[in-house]
Amino acid sequence: MSTLPSRAAQATGVAAGASGADAIAVRGVSKWFDKEGTRTTALDAIDLRVAPGSRVALVGPSGCGKSTLLYVVGGFVAPSAGAAFAFDRPITGPGVERGIVFQEYALFPWLTVADNIAYGLARKGVAKAEIQRIVAAYIDRMHLQGFERHYPRNLSGGMRQRVALARTFATEPAILLLDEPFGALDAQTREYMQDALLELWTASSNTLLLVTHDIDEAVYLCDTVYVMSRRPGRIVRRIDVDLDRSQGREAIVLSERFRTLRNEVWLAVREQVRGADDGADA
Amino acid sequence: MSTLPSRAAQATGVAAGASGADAIAVRGVSKWFDKEGTRTTALDAIDLRVAPGSRVALVGPSGCGKSTLLYVVGGFVAPSAGAAFAFDRPITGPGVERGIVFQEYALFPWLTVADNIAYGLARKGVAKAEIQRIVAAYIDRMHLQGFERHYPRNLSGGMRQRVALARTFATEPAILLLDEPFGALDAQTREYMQDALLELWTASSNTLLLVTHDIDEAVYLCDTVYVMSRRPGRIVRRIDVDLDRSQGREAIVLSERFRTLRNEVWLAVREQVRGADDGADA
Amino acid sequence: MPTLDLDTASRPAQERAHVSWRHRLARAARRASLSALPVIGVLLLWQLAVSAGWVRAIFLPPLPAVWHALVDIVTTPLLADTLGTSVLRALLGVALAAAIGVPAGFALAESRWLRWWCEPYVAFGYPLPKIALVPVFTVWFGVAALSKVMLVFATCLFPFMLAAQSGASLVPQKLRWAALALGTRPRDMFRRVILPASVPSLITGLRVAFPIGLITVFTAEMVSGGGLGEAIVQAQRYFQSAQVYAYVLLTMIVGYAADVLIAWLQRRLPSSAG
Amino acid sequence: MAAGMPAAVPGRAIARQRVLREFVGLASVVVFLLAWHVATRLALFPEGFVPAPGDVWRAGLHLARSGELFGNLWATVVSAAVGLATGSAVGCVLGMAMTMWPRVELLVSPLVRGTYALPKTTLIPLLVLWFGVGGATNIVVVAVTAMLPLIAYTVRGTHEVPQVLVWSARTLGTPAAQILWRVLLPAALPQILAGLRVALGLSVLVAVSCEMIVSNQGIGKLMLQYGEQGSYDYLLAGLVAATLVAWLADIALRALSNRLLRWHEASRADSAQA
Amino acid sequence: APPTIRYASAGVVGPGELETVIFSDWFKANVLKRHGKEYVIETTTARGTPGVATLLAAEQADLGTLAFTSFATVIATDAVPGGVKAIAEIHRDAVKGYASNPFVVLNDSPIRRIEDLKGKSVAVNAFNGSVDIILRIALQQHGLDPKKDVRVVEMPFGNIGPALRQKRIDCGVLAMPFQVDEAKRGGIRTVFDAVGVVPPYPVLFQSARAKFLQAQPQAVRAWLADYVDAQHWIYNPANRSKVVELTADLAKTPAKSLDEYFLTNKDFYRDPNATISAASIQPPVDAMSRLGLLPKPVSVAPYVDASYLPKRA
Ligand SMILES: Nc1ncnc2c1ncn2[C@@H]1O[C@H](COP(=O)(O)OP(=O)(O)OP(=O)(O)O)[C@@H](O)[C@H]1O
Ligand SMILES: Nc1ncnc2c1ncn2[C@@H]1O[C@H](COP(=O)(O)OP(=O)(O)OP(=O)(O)O)[C@@H](O)[C@H]1O
Ligand SMILES: O=C([O-])O
Ligand SMILES: [Mg+2]
Ligand SMILES: [Mg+2]
């Protein structure tokens, strides 16, 4: 993977919760949807700060507003109340410094696998030869050899997801927003991808906001796990992950601390899932 | 949940591998796709027999042909070679006795949540009042209260998946074909859904063919786990799950046997994932 | 791939925060004034062109004259005689075309053999300049309304057929599969899946066909009499340009109103993009 | 594929299918011609009014030999093609811009919608003032007519573009202004091509209609002259020639669609519009 | 280069508008001595004489074929900048012993006289066209109100015969060449034609924009000289077979049926010298005026100019 450009230099003041430039700051964000007289509140006064270079996971019951929160940070959806900031600048729309992988992949169906991966690089004005090199590297890394010229519709679900990851990773954004990025992958490929992600993070120290259903994944990958309540989504719990990451995956996953943390998140989420969705508010 | 009709009575001869009427029999099925001179072989001489009332999981690397195999059994895709049978009748097209949940949900976008769930029941000619009762029960069970009148596009990913499950479960097919049915659910909802599935199965003793990436899920839910090789998909391993299921989930999952089996499947899949996809064949 | 469609506007633009009714009112007024702008611009340019003598009044009459002519038409039974007659004929023809073209289009999408058999007729019949067939239609269906209705039918049939055919052939395969596995009989497939999934396509077809229907009626009437078309031709023959433009404005208003109505319908129906 | 069970089709079978398809199409044309011939022999039509296919063929040959056919056909084709190209380009861009920027929609929609039902041929006297007799005037009328389906289909196509695609493109560094042609255009291409097919049919129809009003050349002029004269065999020969050209263009367009939409889920070798 | 004359014809080729035969390629090459030297003619086809009038008004044509109806309208509305002049006759109606456009009915029809048309439907090719005016004048002369007592419908000339036979109309007018074909087919009879209804009048005549006449008088004179020469050539029996062959080819009608009437007294009357006079145009124009079809009465005299025609030999 190519190295991250100077953008990474912005990522100073790494201390979480520091009052300096947060990579992401969400202040009192609410979001509701009005449909034919019914109001569905997806987010309720969310406050969230992500320090540059940190890795944060969002977990919570299905339909609690995780994707919606990611869209607010991505700049795709304007909050109904409150505001979101990236590196202290208010978020008013999408930006290249915030790369996103959507739950539904959002590949360009008219582009081949290789062209999908090359897309963001071409927009950045990267030279042709360099693009080819990077695309080839990602094809390799994502185990997509032989499918360079295939169109997305001819790929399996997991293959599509890997293309989506490659497309976003290739542009090396300062902030990575991932919405269940490994959901369609088999357990082994998933682990492989997780480690690839960590490796990328180590190389470029970008900031990670990860939505996932997989609690092991959240704890394994991130420094902080936020647990959201069931809809209307609120942040009900923050769990700091203090793992010794100097060893390999096996050691980490088998460690007592991992088990404890995992359990803690588990119980916090279960508390939220119990009682189930309560439907639209009105 | 309403009880299963007499169809369940067909499900005799439960012994796996018995030469009697298999619920599903796949005999020497191959499937390849020819695109502009390139041939991609998705399935390579698959043999598979599923006894009535048994629960079988298919696991394997992403892109190995699991969905394709499910489509062959569903009767949506004709094999390039070989043939598939349901209750000894050759499969020539889709049939109500084989209910399917697709990896991408395939909800009817023009129908509300309630109408999507009611769809199959109405086709079966179930009485209006009965349909309403069943739909209400599934709305409840799937934690979709308050979203009855919503259209699919206003639902979160996990909610869509739950609607798709409800739609198929409601018609109580003799054979259930599930393609990553819990992929978009959070861990807790997923467990809840798994148990709901087992409950349904116990009540109606239908046959289950489950494609999943979650090895715990495969082992927890099924009697037999088939491991597929990476593309071209072949079945490389059959693991019989001999768990004592008399106890609750906690006990099963924490049992030594569960761990062993889980590990066995894990290693079998990893062996296949190693070396990655090899691209199109030609 | 599902359309993730947050909020009412299904446009891929930035989404706006919610606003109070007062803001909404102000916004509606702003929108209306923005829409009026180009119309006012065109009218100004028109009057300027006449006043400055760039175009002679015989080709572009002064606006007040057109206005008077328009008032004359609208306030007399002339409106029903001309516009009323034409619109009624167009409506009948378009309805007939939809009633036959839509099922035919679906049939073409579903049956290869039928498609192959009909391909030459569709490909030939569609671009065939139907207006050249006015004499034939007059002999077959008489000079009165029927021949015009049939001509509209012949012209609008193909847009409906193509809309239905393309709508049906774009239905995602998994939806068909899901429906079959849920017990939809193949013969119900159309009613249960293909039709609802094609609704947006059909409305687009209507949006194209209806104005074509109107144009056809007007043009046919220009050739063989009756309705607004005859009124225009008469006025044109006698260089009564104010009347000509009054009628032309009427056709524009009718077309505009019809399109607004269809667009409204389009928004009301649940989108097939899911 | 009604029963949802597509047969496995190896390359040779596809070729065989293509031959079969052409054969079925040909057979249906032959049957039509026979029926027509028999009907004229049995005098089912008013005498002298519908010529037999053989007469039309002879008339066509005569026109071709005298050189009248190709010169006039060329004129018609040029009007239709240039008008179609400009009209659909403008319509396509307008349609996308209307979806992307509500302001553009507000601004242009009254004018655009006003032109939908306007019988453009009534404006020919005005257009003739500016563009002269023939070519340019006809091109303008064809272009304005072709715009309608392109706008309607493009608007629909772009409305259905999944929002996440636009979002993806934006975060991958696509400037807002480029979304139009980097995302909306390719994503809406299936619909745009459907609209183009509708417009293609219309453009020939309208080009010929214009030539029937005022022209110094074109198939429409031939048809007007021979129609007034009662030489219906020659009228039909001209009609068939123009329609043949449109048919060939339609075939070319479908081939192009197939190529451009290789990526599309529903693009099948012989599907409706893909 | 010689000046170009842009000529707008009314949409009929061959016998209906003889000038279309005359400016065919063969005539240009073999008969029109002055073509290419003193003038060049370029033709446009319009839909009927109102279309020609529009082209003259738009100054997109210099000369064109008009009928008295479109001519009077152009004058009354002052449509052509600088005015319009009728300069040469093409053919004449209501001349005894020659063709006129007959109003015909089926043989078994109860309609025998003009009075019998009360309550019936009559087809003409164009409302307020010259044939329609003749009909209205005839009706008025026989005490019928053209607006109330008769249903006048419009259909192309070619349709009127079939429509009559299918009983979609009670009476209809037949033009060339349809009247010949229909007569041959039989079963119809004439109720009346223009003869006796109005004095002889030019059905079609060449007209020119006055501004063009001023700018290019020599070119117009040369064209009209060629035109008159060509008419003589056409009417020369020695050339008949060639003329019929050429005209048949141009109009795409069988030479045999053309030969039966073309240039004979079954055809319209054509003045050998294309003489035009205000006196012959004025009566039908006055009739139009009486029928309320003109915004104001029109005196055509200032708009008829025979001086561009060659001096009689
Ligand atoms: N366009 C919309 N209109 C109405 N409600 C919406 C819309 N989009 C989302 N919602 C609602 O907002 C809530 C949050 O949705 P969101 O997609 O953010 O959930 P999520 O946490 O990502 O769920 P999942 O884990 O299942 O993907 C849901 O209840 C959903 O129904
Ligand atoms: N229509 C098609 N045309 C060409 N190749 C196809 C088509 N459908 C599937 N394939 C190929 O067949 C192989 C198997 O696909 P399939 O969807 O069955 O995989 P899978 O095991 O379900 O993968 P995943 O777990 O990622 O969903 C893939 O390599 C895919 O690229
Ligand atoms: O009037 C027409 O635009 O065809
Ligand atoms: Mg989500
Ligand atoms: Mg799959």
CSV table of N, CA and C in Angstrom, one decimal, chain A residues 35 38 40 60-64 66 103-105 142-147 150 153-154 156-160 162 180 183-189 191 213-215 231 250 259 265-267 269-270 273 275-280, chain B residues 35 38 40 60-64 103-105 142-147 150 153-154 156-160 162 180 183-191 213-215 231 250 259 265-267 269-270 273 275-280:
chain,number,residue,atom,x,y,z
A,35,LYS,N,-42.5,11.6,8.3
A,35,LYS,CA,-43.1,11.0,7.2
A,35,LYS,C,-44.6,10.9,7.5
A,38,THR,N,-45.8,11.2,11.0
A,38,THR,CA,-45.1,10.4,12.0
A,38,THR,C,-43.7,10.9,12.1
A,40,THR,N,-39.9,9.9,13.2
A,40,THR,CA,-39.0,8.8,13.6
A,40,THR,C,-37.7,9.5,14.0
A,60,GLY,N,-24.4,-1.0,18.6
A,60,GLY,CA,-25.7,-0.7,19.1
A,60,GLY,C,-26.7,-1.5,18.4
A,61,PRO,N,-27.9,-1.6,18.9
A,61,PRO,CA,-29.0,-2.5,18.3
A,61,PRO,C,-29.2,-2.0,16.8
A,62,SER,N,-29.7,-3.0,16.1
A,62,SER,CA,-30.1,-2.7,14.7
A,62,SER,C,-31.1,-1.6,14.6
A,63,GLY,N,-30.9,-0.6,13.8
A,63,GLY,CA,-31.9,0.4,13.6
A,63,GLY,C,-31.8,1.6,14.6
A,64,CYS,N,-30.7,1.6,15.4
A,64,CYS,CA,-30.5,2.6,16.4
A,64,CYS,C,-30.0,3.9,15.9
A,66,LYS,N,-26.9,4.2,13.9
A,66,LYS,CA,-25.5,4.2,13.6
A,66,LYS,C,-25.1,4.7,12.2
A,103,GLN,N,-22.5,0.5,4.1
A,103,GLN,CA,-23.1,-0.8,4.4
A,103,GLN,C,-23.5,-1.5,3.1
A,104,GLU,N,-24.0,-0.8,2.1
A,104,GLU,CA,-24.4,-1.5,0.9
A,104,GLU,C,-23.3,-1.3,-0.2
A,105,TYR,N,-22.1,-1.1,0.1
A,105,TYR,CA,-21.0,-1.0,-0.8
A,105,TYR,C,-20.9,0.2,-1.7
A,142,MET,N,-6.5,-7.5,-1.6
A,142,MET,CA,-7.9,-7.8,-1.4
A,142,MET,C,-8.3,-9.1,-2.0
A,143,HIS,N,-7.3,-9.9,-2.5
A,143,HIS,CA,-7.6,-11.2,-3.1
A,143,HIS,C,-8.6,-11.1,-4.2
A,144,LEU,N,-8.4,-10.2,-5.1
A,144,LEU,CA,-9.4,-10.0,-6.2
A,144,LEU,C,-8.7,-10.3,-7.6
A,145,GLN,N,-7.6,-11.0,-7.5
A,145,GLN,CA,-6.9,-11.3,-8.7
A,145,GLN,C,-7.8,-12.0,-9.7
A,146,GLY,N,-7.7,-11.6,-11.0
A,146,GLY,CA,-8.5,-12.3,-12.0
A,146,GLY,C,-9.8,-11.6,-12.2
A,147,PHE,N,-10.2,-10.7,-11.3
A,147,PHE,CA,-11.5,-10.1,-11.4
A,147,PHE,C,-11.4,-8.6,-11.8
A,150,HIS,N,-13.9,-7.5,-14.2
A,150,HIS,CA,-15.4,-7.8,-14.0
A,150,HIS,C,-16.1,-6.6,-13.5
A,153,ARG,N,-21.8,-6.5,-10.8
A,153,ARG,CA,-22.9,-7.4,-10.7
A,153,ARG,C,-22.4,-8.9,-10.8
A,154,ASN,N,-21.3,-9.1,-11.3
A,154,ASN,CA,-20.8,-10.4,-11.5
A,154,ASN,C,-19.9,-10.9,-10.3
A,156,SER,N,-19.5,-11.8,-6.1
A,156,SER,CA,-20.3,-12.2,-4.9
A,156,SER,C,-20.3,-11.1,-3.9
A,157,GLY,N,-21.2,-11.2,-2.9
A,157,GLY,CA,-21.4,-10.1,-1.9
A,157,GLY,C,-20.0,-9.7,-1.3
A,158,GLY,N,-19.3,-10.7,-0.8
A,158,GLY,CA,-18.0,-10.4,-0.1
A,158,GLY,C,-17.0,-9.8,-1.0
A,159,MET,N,-17.0,-10.2,-2.3
A,159,MET,CA,-16.1,-9.6,-3.2
A,159,MET,C,-16.4,-8.1,-3.4
A,160,ARG,N,-17.7,-7.8,-3.5
A,160,ARG,CA,-18.1,-6.4,-3.7
A,160,ARG,C,-17.6,-5.6,-2.5
A,162,ARG,N,-15.1,-6.1,-0.6
A,162,ARG,CA,-13.6,-5.9,-0.7
A,162,ARG,C,-13.3,-4.9,-1.7
A,180,GLU,N,-20.0,-1.2,8.8
A,180,GLU,CA,-20.0,-2.7,8.7
A,180,GLU,C,-19.2,-3.1,7.5
A,183,GLY,N,-19.0,-7.0,7.0
A,183,GLY,CA,-20.2,-7.8,7.3
A,183,GLY,C,-20.4,-9.0,6.3
A,184,ALA,N,-20.0,-8.8,5.1
A,184,ALA,CA,-20.3,-9.9,4.1
A,184,ALA,C,-19.1,-10.8,3.9
A,185,LEU,N,-18.1,-10.7,4.8
A,185,LEU,CA,-16.9,-11.6,4.6
A,185,LEU,C,-17.0,-12.8,5.5
A,186,ASP,N,-16.3,-13.8,5.0
A,186,ASP,CA,-16.2,-15.0,5.9
A,186,ASP,C,-15.2,-14.7,7.0
A,187,ALA,N,-15.3,-15.5,8.0
A,187,ALA,CA,-14.6,-15.2,9.3
A,187,ALA,C,-13.1,-15.0,9.0
A,188,GLN,N,-12.5,-15.8,8.1
A,188,GLN,CA,-11.1,-15.7,7.9
A,188,GLN,C,-10.7,-14.5,7.1
A,189,THR,N,-11.4,-14.3,6.0
A,189,THR,CA,-11.2,-13.1,5.2
A,189,THR,C,-11.4,-11.8,6.1
A,191,GLU,N,-10.9,-11.5,9.3
A,191,GLU,CA,-9.7,-11.3,10.2
A,191,GLU,C,-8.6,-10.7,9.4
A,213,HIS,N,-21.4,-4.6,14.0
A,213,HIS,CA,-22.2,-5.5,14.9
A,213,HIS,C,-21.4,-6.5,15.6
A,214,ASP,N,-20.1,-6.6,15.2
A,214,ASP,CA,-19.3,-7.6,15.7
A,214,ASP,C,-18.5,-7.1,16.9
A,215,ILE,N,-18.8,-7.5,18.1
A,215,ILE,CA,-18.3,-6.9,19.3
A,215,ILE,C,-16.8,-7.2,19.4
A,231,ARG,N,-33.2,3.0,19.3
A,231,ARG,CA,-33.8,4.2,18.8
A,231,ARG,C,-34.8,4.8,19.8
A,250,GLU,N,-3.7,-13.6,18.0
A,250,GLU,CA,-4.0,-14.8,18.9
A,250,GLU,C,-3.9,-14.4,20.3
A,259,ARG,N,-11.2,-10.6,26.9
A,259,ARG,CA,-12.5,-11.2,27.3
A,259,ARG,C,-13.4,-10.3,28.2
A,265,VAL,N,-18.8,-4.8,26.8
A,265,VAL,CA,-19.6,-4.2,25.7
A,265,VAL,C,-20.8,-5.1,25.4
A,266,TRP,N,-20.6,-6.4,25.4
A,266,TRP,CA,-21.7,-7.3,25.2
A,266,TRP,C,-22.9,-7.0,26.1
A,267,LEU,N,-22.6,-6.9,27.4
A,267,LEU,CA,-23.7,-6.7,28.3
A,267,LEU,C,-24.4,-5.3,28.1
A,269,VAL,N,-24.6,-3.7,25.3
A,269,VAL,CA,-25.5,-3.8,24.1
A,269,VAL,C,-26.8,-4.6,24.4
A,270,ARG,N,-26.6,-5.7,25.1
A,270,ARG,CA,-27.7,-6.5,25.4
A,270,ARG,C,-28.8,-5.7,26.1
A,273,VAL,N,-30.7,-3.9,23.6
A,273,VAL,CA,-31.5,-4.7,22.7
A,273,VAL,C,-32.8,-5.2,23.4
A,275,GLY,N,-36.1,-5.6,25.1
A,275,GLY,CA,-37.2,-4.6,25.0
A,275,GLY,C,-37.4,-4.2,23.5
A,276,ALA,N,-36.5,-4.5,22.7
A,276,ALA,CA,-36.7,-4.3,21.3
A,276,ALA,C,-37.0,-2.9,20.8
A,277,ASP,N,-37.1,-2.8,19.5
A,277,ASP,CA,-37.5,-1.5,18.9
A,277,ASP,C,-38.9,-1.1,19.4
A,278,ASP,N,-39.1,0.2,19.5
A,278,ASP,CA,-40.4,0.6,20.0
A,278,ASP,C,-41.2,1.3,18.9
A,279,GLY,N,-40.7,1.1,17.7
A,279,GLY,CA,-41.5,1.7,16.5
A,279,GLY,C,-41.3,3.2,16.4
A,280,ALA,N,-42.0,3.8,15.5
A,280,ALA,CA,-42.0,5.2,15.3
A,280,ALA,C,-42.5,5.9,16.6
B,35,LYS,N,-18.4,-15.2,-20.0
B,35,LYS,CA,-18.5,-13.8,-20.2
B,35,LYS,C,-17.4,-13.4,-21.2
B,38,THR,N,-14.3,-15.5,-21.3
B,38,THR,CA,-13.7,-15.9,-20.0
B,38,THR,C,-14.8,-16.8,-19.4
B,40,THR,N,-15.9,-18.4,-15.8
B,40,THR,CA,-15.8,-18.4,-14.4
B,40,THR,C,-16.6,-19.6,-13.9
B,60,GLY,N,-17.7,-21.2,3.6
B,60,GLY,CA,-16.6,-21.2,2.6
B,60,GLY,C,-16.1,-19.8,2.3
B,61,PRO,N,-15.0,-19.7,1.7
B,61,PRO,CA,-14.5,-18.4,1.4
B,61,PRO,C,-15.4,-17.5,0.6
B,62,SER,N,-15.3,-16.3,0.7
B,62,SER,CA,-16.1,-15.3,0.0
B,62,SER,C,-15.9,-15.6,-1.5
B,63,GLY,N,-17.0,-15.7,-2.3
B,63,GLY,CA,-16.9,-15.8,-3.7
B,63,GLY,C,-16.8,-17.3,-4.1
B,64,CYS,N,-17.0,-18.2,-3.2
B,64,CYS,CA,-16.7,-19.6,-3.6
B,64,CYS,C,-17.9,-20.3,-4.2
B,103,GLN,N,-29.4,-12.8,0.2
B,103,GLN,CA,-28.3,-12.0,0.8
B,103,GLN,C,-28.7,-10.5,0.7
B,104,GLU,N,-29.3,-10.1,-0.4
B,104,GLU,CA,-29.7,-8.7,-0.5
B,104,GLU,C,-31.1,-8.4,-0.3
B,105,TYR,N,-31.8,-9.3,0.5
B,105,TYR,CA,-33.1,-9.1,1.0
B,105,TYR,C,-34.2,-9.2,-0.1
B,142,MET,N,-40.1,-9.9,15.2
B,142,MET,CA,-38.9,-9.4,14.6
B,142,MET,C,-38.6,-7.9,15.0
B,143,HIS,N,-39.3,-7.5,16.1
B,143,HIS,CA,-39.1,-6.2,16.7
B,143,HIS,C,-39.2,-5.1,15.6
B,144,LEU,N,-40.3,-5.1,14.9
B,144,LEU,CA,-40.6,-4.1,13.9
B,144,LEU,C,-41.8,-3.3,14.2
B,145,GLN,N,-42.2,-3.3,15.5
B,145,GLN,CA,-43.4,-2.5,15.9
B,145,GLN,C,-43.2,-1.1,15.5
B,146,GLY,N,-44.3,-0.5,15.0
B,146,GLY,CA,-44.3,0.9,14.6
B,146,GLY,C,-43.8,1.1,13.2
B,147,PHE,N,-43.3,0.1,12.5
B,147,PHE,CA,-42.8,0.2,11.2
B,147,PHE,C,-43.7,-0.5,10.2
B,150,HIS,N,-44.3,1.5,7.0
B,150,HIS,CA,-43.1,2.0,6.4
B,150,HIS,C,-42.8,1.3,5.1
B,153,ARG,N,-37.4,1.4,1.8
B,153,ARG,CA,-36.3,2.3,1.7
B,153,ARG,C,-36.2,3.2,2.9
B,154,ASN,N,-37.1,3.2,3.8
B,154,ASN,CA,-37.0,4.0,5.0
B,154,ASN,C,-36.5,3.1,6.2
B,156,SER,N,-33.5,0.7,8.2
B,156,SER,CA,-32.1,0.4,8.3
B,156,SER,C,-31.8,-1.0,7.7
B,157,GLY,N,-30.5,-1.2,7.5
B,157,GLY,CA,-30.1,-2.5,6.8
B,157,GLY,C,-30.6,-3.7,7.6
B,158,GLY,N,-30.5,-3.7,8.9
B,158,GLY,CA,-30.9,-4.8,9.8
B,158,GLY,C,-32.4,-5.0,9.8
B,159,MET,N,-33.1,-3.9,9.7
B,159,MET,CA,-34.6,-3.9,9.7
B,159,MET,C,-35.0,-4.6,8.4
B,160,ARG,N,-34.4,-4.2,7.3
B,160,ARG,CA,-34.8,-4.8,6.1
B,160,ARG,C,-34.6,-6.3,6.1
B,162,ARG,N,-34.6,-8.2,8.7
B,162,ARG,CA,-35.6,-8.9,9.5
B,162,ARG,C,-37.0,-9.0,8.8
B,180,GLU,N,-27.0,-16.0,4.3
B,180,GLU,CA,-26.5,-15.0,5.3
B,180,GLU,C,-27.6,-14.2,5.9
B,183,GLY,N,-26.7,-11.4,8.6
B,183,GLY,CA,-25.4,-10.7,8.4
B,183,GLY,C,-25.5,-9.2,8.8
B,184,ALA,N,-26.7,-8.6,8.6
B,184,ALA,CA,-26.8,-7.2,8.9
B,184,ALA,C,-27.3,-6.9,10.3
B,185,LEU,N,-27.3,-8.0,11.2
B,185,LEU,CA,-27.9,-7.8,12.5
B,185,LEU,C,-26.8,-7.6,13.6
B,186,ASP,N,-27.0,-6.9,14.6
B,186,ASP,CA,-26.1,-6.8,15.7
B,186,ASP,C,-26.1,-8.2,16.4
B,187,ALA,N,-25.0,-8.4,17.1
B,187,ALA,CA,-24.8,-9.7,17.8
B,187,ALA,C,-25.9,-10.2,18.6
B,188,GLN,N,-26.6,-9.3,19.3
B,188,GLN,CA,-27.6,-9.7,20.2
B,188,GLN,C,-28.9,-10.0,19.4
B,189,THR,N,-29.2,-9.2,18.5
B,189,THR,CA,-30.4,-9.4,17.7
B,189,THR,C,-30.2,-10.7,16.9
B,190,ARG,N,-29.0,-10.9,16.4
B,190,ARG,CA,-28.6,-12.1,15.7
B,190,ARG,C,-28.9,-13.3,16.5
B,191,GLU,N,-28.4,-13.3,17.8
B,191,GLU,CA,-28.6,-14.5,18.6
B,191,GLU,C,-30.1,-14.7,18.8
B,213,HIS,N,-21.3,-16.9,7.1
B,213,HIS,CA,-19.8,-16.6,7.3
B,213,HIS,C,-19.5,-16.9,8.7
B,214,ASP,N,-20.5,-16.9,9.5
B,214,ASP,CA,-20.3,-17.0,11.0
B,214,ASP,C,-20.2,-18.4,11.4
B,215,ILE,N,-19.0,-18.8,11.7
B,215,ILE,CA,-18.8,-20.3,12.0
B,215,ILE,C,-19.5,-20.7,13.3
B,231,ARG,N,-13.2,-20.8,-5.0
B,231,ARG,CA,-13.7,-21.0,-6.4
B,231,ARG,C,-12.6,-21.7,-7.2
B,250,GLU,N,-26.1,-20.7,26.3
B,250,GLU,CA,-24.9,-20.5,27.1
B,250,GLU,C,-24.1,-21.7,27.3
B,259,ARG,N,-16.5,-25.8,21.2
B,259,ARG,CA,-15.2,-25.2,20.8
B,259,ARG,C,-14.4,-26.1,19.8
B,265,VAL,N,-14.0,-26.5,12.0
B,265,VAL,CA,-14.6,-25.8,10.9
B,265,VAL,C,-13.7,-24.7,10.5
B,266,TRP,N,-13.3,-24.0,11.5
B,266,TRP,CA,-12.4,-22.8,11.4
B,266,TRP,C,-11.2,-23.1,10.5
B,267,LEU,N,-10.5,-24.2,11.0
B,267,LEU,CA,-9.3,-24.6,10.3
B,267,LEU,C,-9.5,-25.0,8.9
B,269,VAL,N,-11.9,-24.0,6.9
B,269,VAL,CA,-12.2,-22.8,6.1
B,269,VAL,C,-10.9,-22.1,5.8
B,270,ARG,N,-10.0,-22.0,6.9
B,270,ARG,CA,-8.8,-21.2,6.7
B,270,ARG,C,-7.9,-21.8,5.6
B,273,VAL,N,-9.2,-20.5,2.5
B,273,VAL,CA,-9.0,-19.0,2.3
B,273,VAL,C,-7.6,-18.7,1.9
B,275,GLY,N,-4.2,-18.5,0.3
B,275,GLY,CA,-3.9,-18.6,-1.2
B,275,GLY,C,-4.9,-17.7,-2.0
B,276,ALA,N,-6.0,-17.3,-1.3
B,276,ALA,CA,-6.9,-16.3,-1.9
B,276,ALA,C,-7.6,-16.8,-3.2
B,277,ASP,N,-8.4,-16.0,-3.7
B,277,ASP,CA,-9.1,-16.2,-5.0
B,277,ASP,C,-8.1,-16.3,-6.1
B,278,ASP,N,-8.3,-17.1,-7.1
B,278,ASP,CA,-7.4,-17.2,-8.2
B,278,ASP,C,-7.9,-16.6,-9.4
B,279,GLY,N,-8.9,-15.8,-9.3
B,279,GLY,CA,-9.5,-15.0,-10.5
B,279,GLY,C,-10.2,-16.0,-11.4
B,280,ALA,N,-10.6,-15.4,-12.6
B,280,ALA,CA,-11.3,-16.2,-13.5
B,280,ALA,C,-10.4,-17.3,-14.0
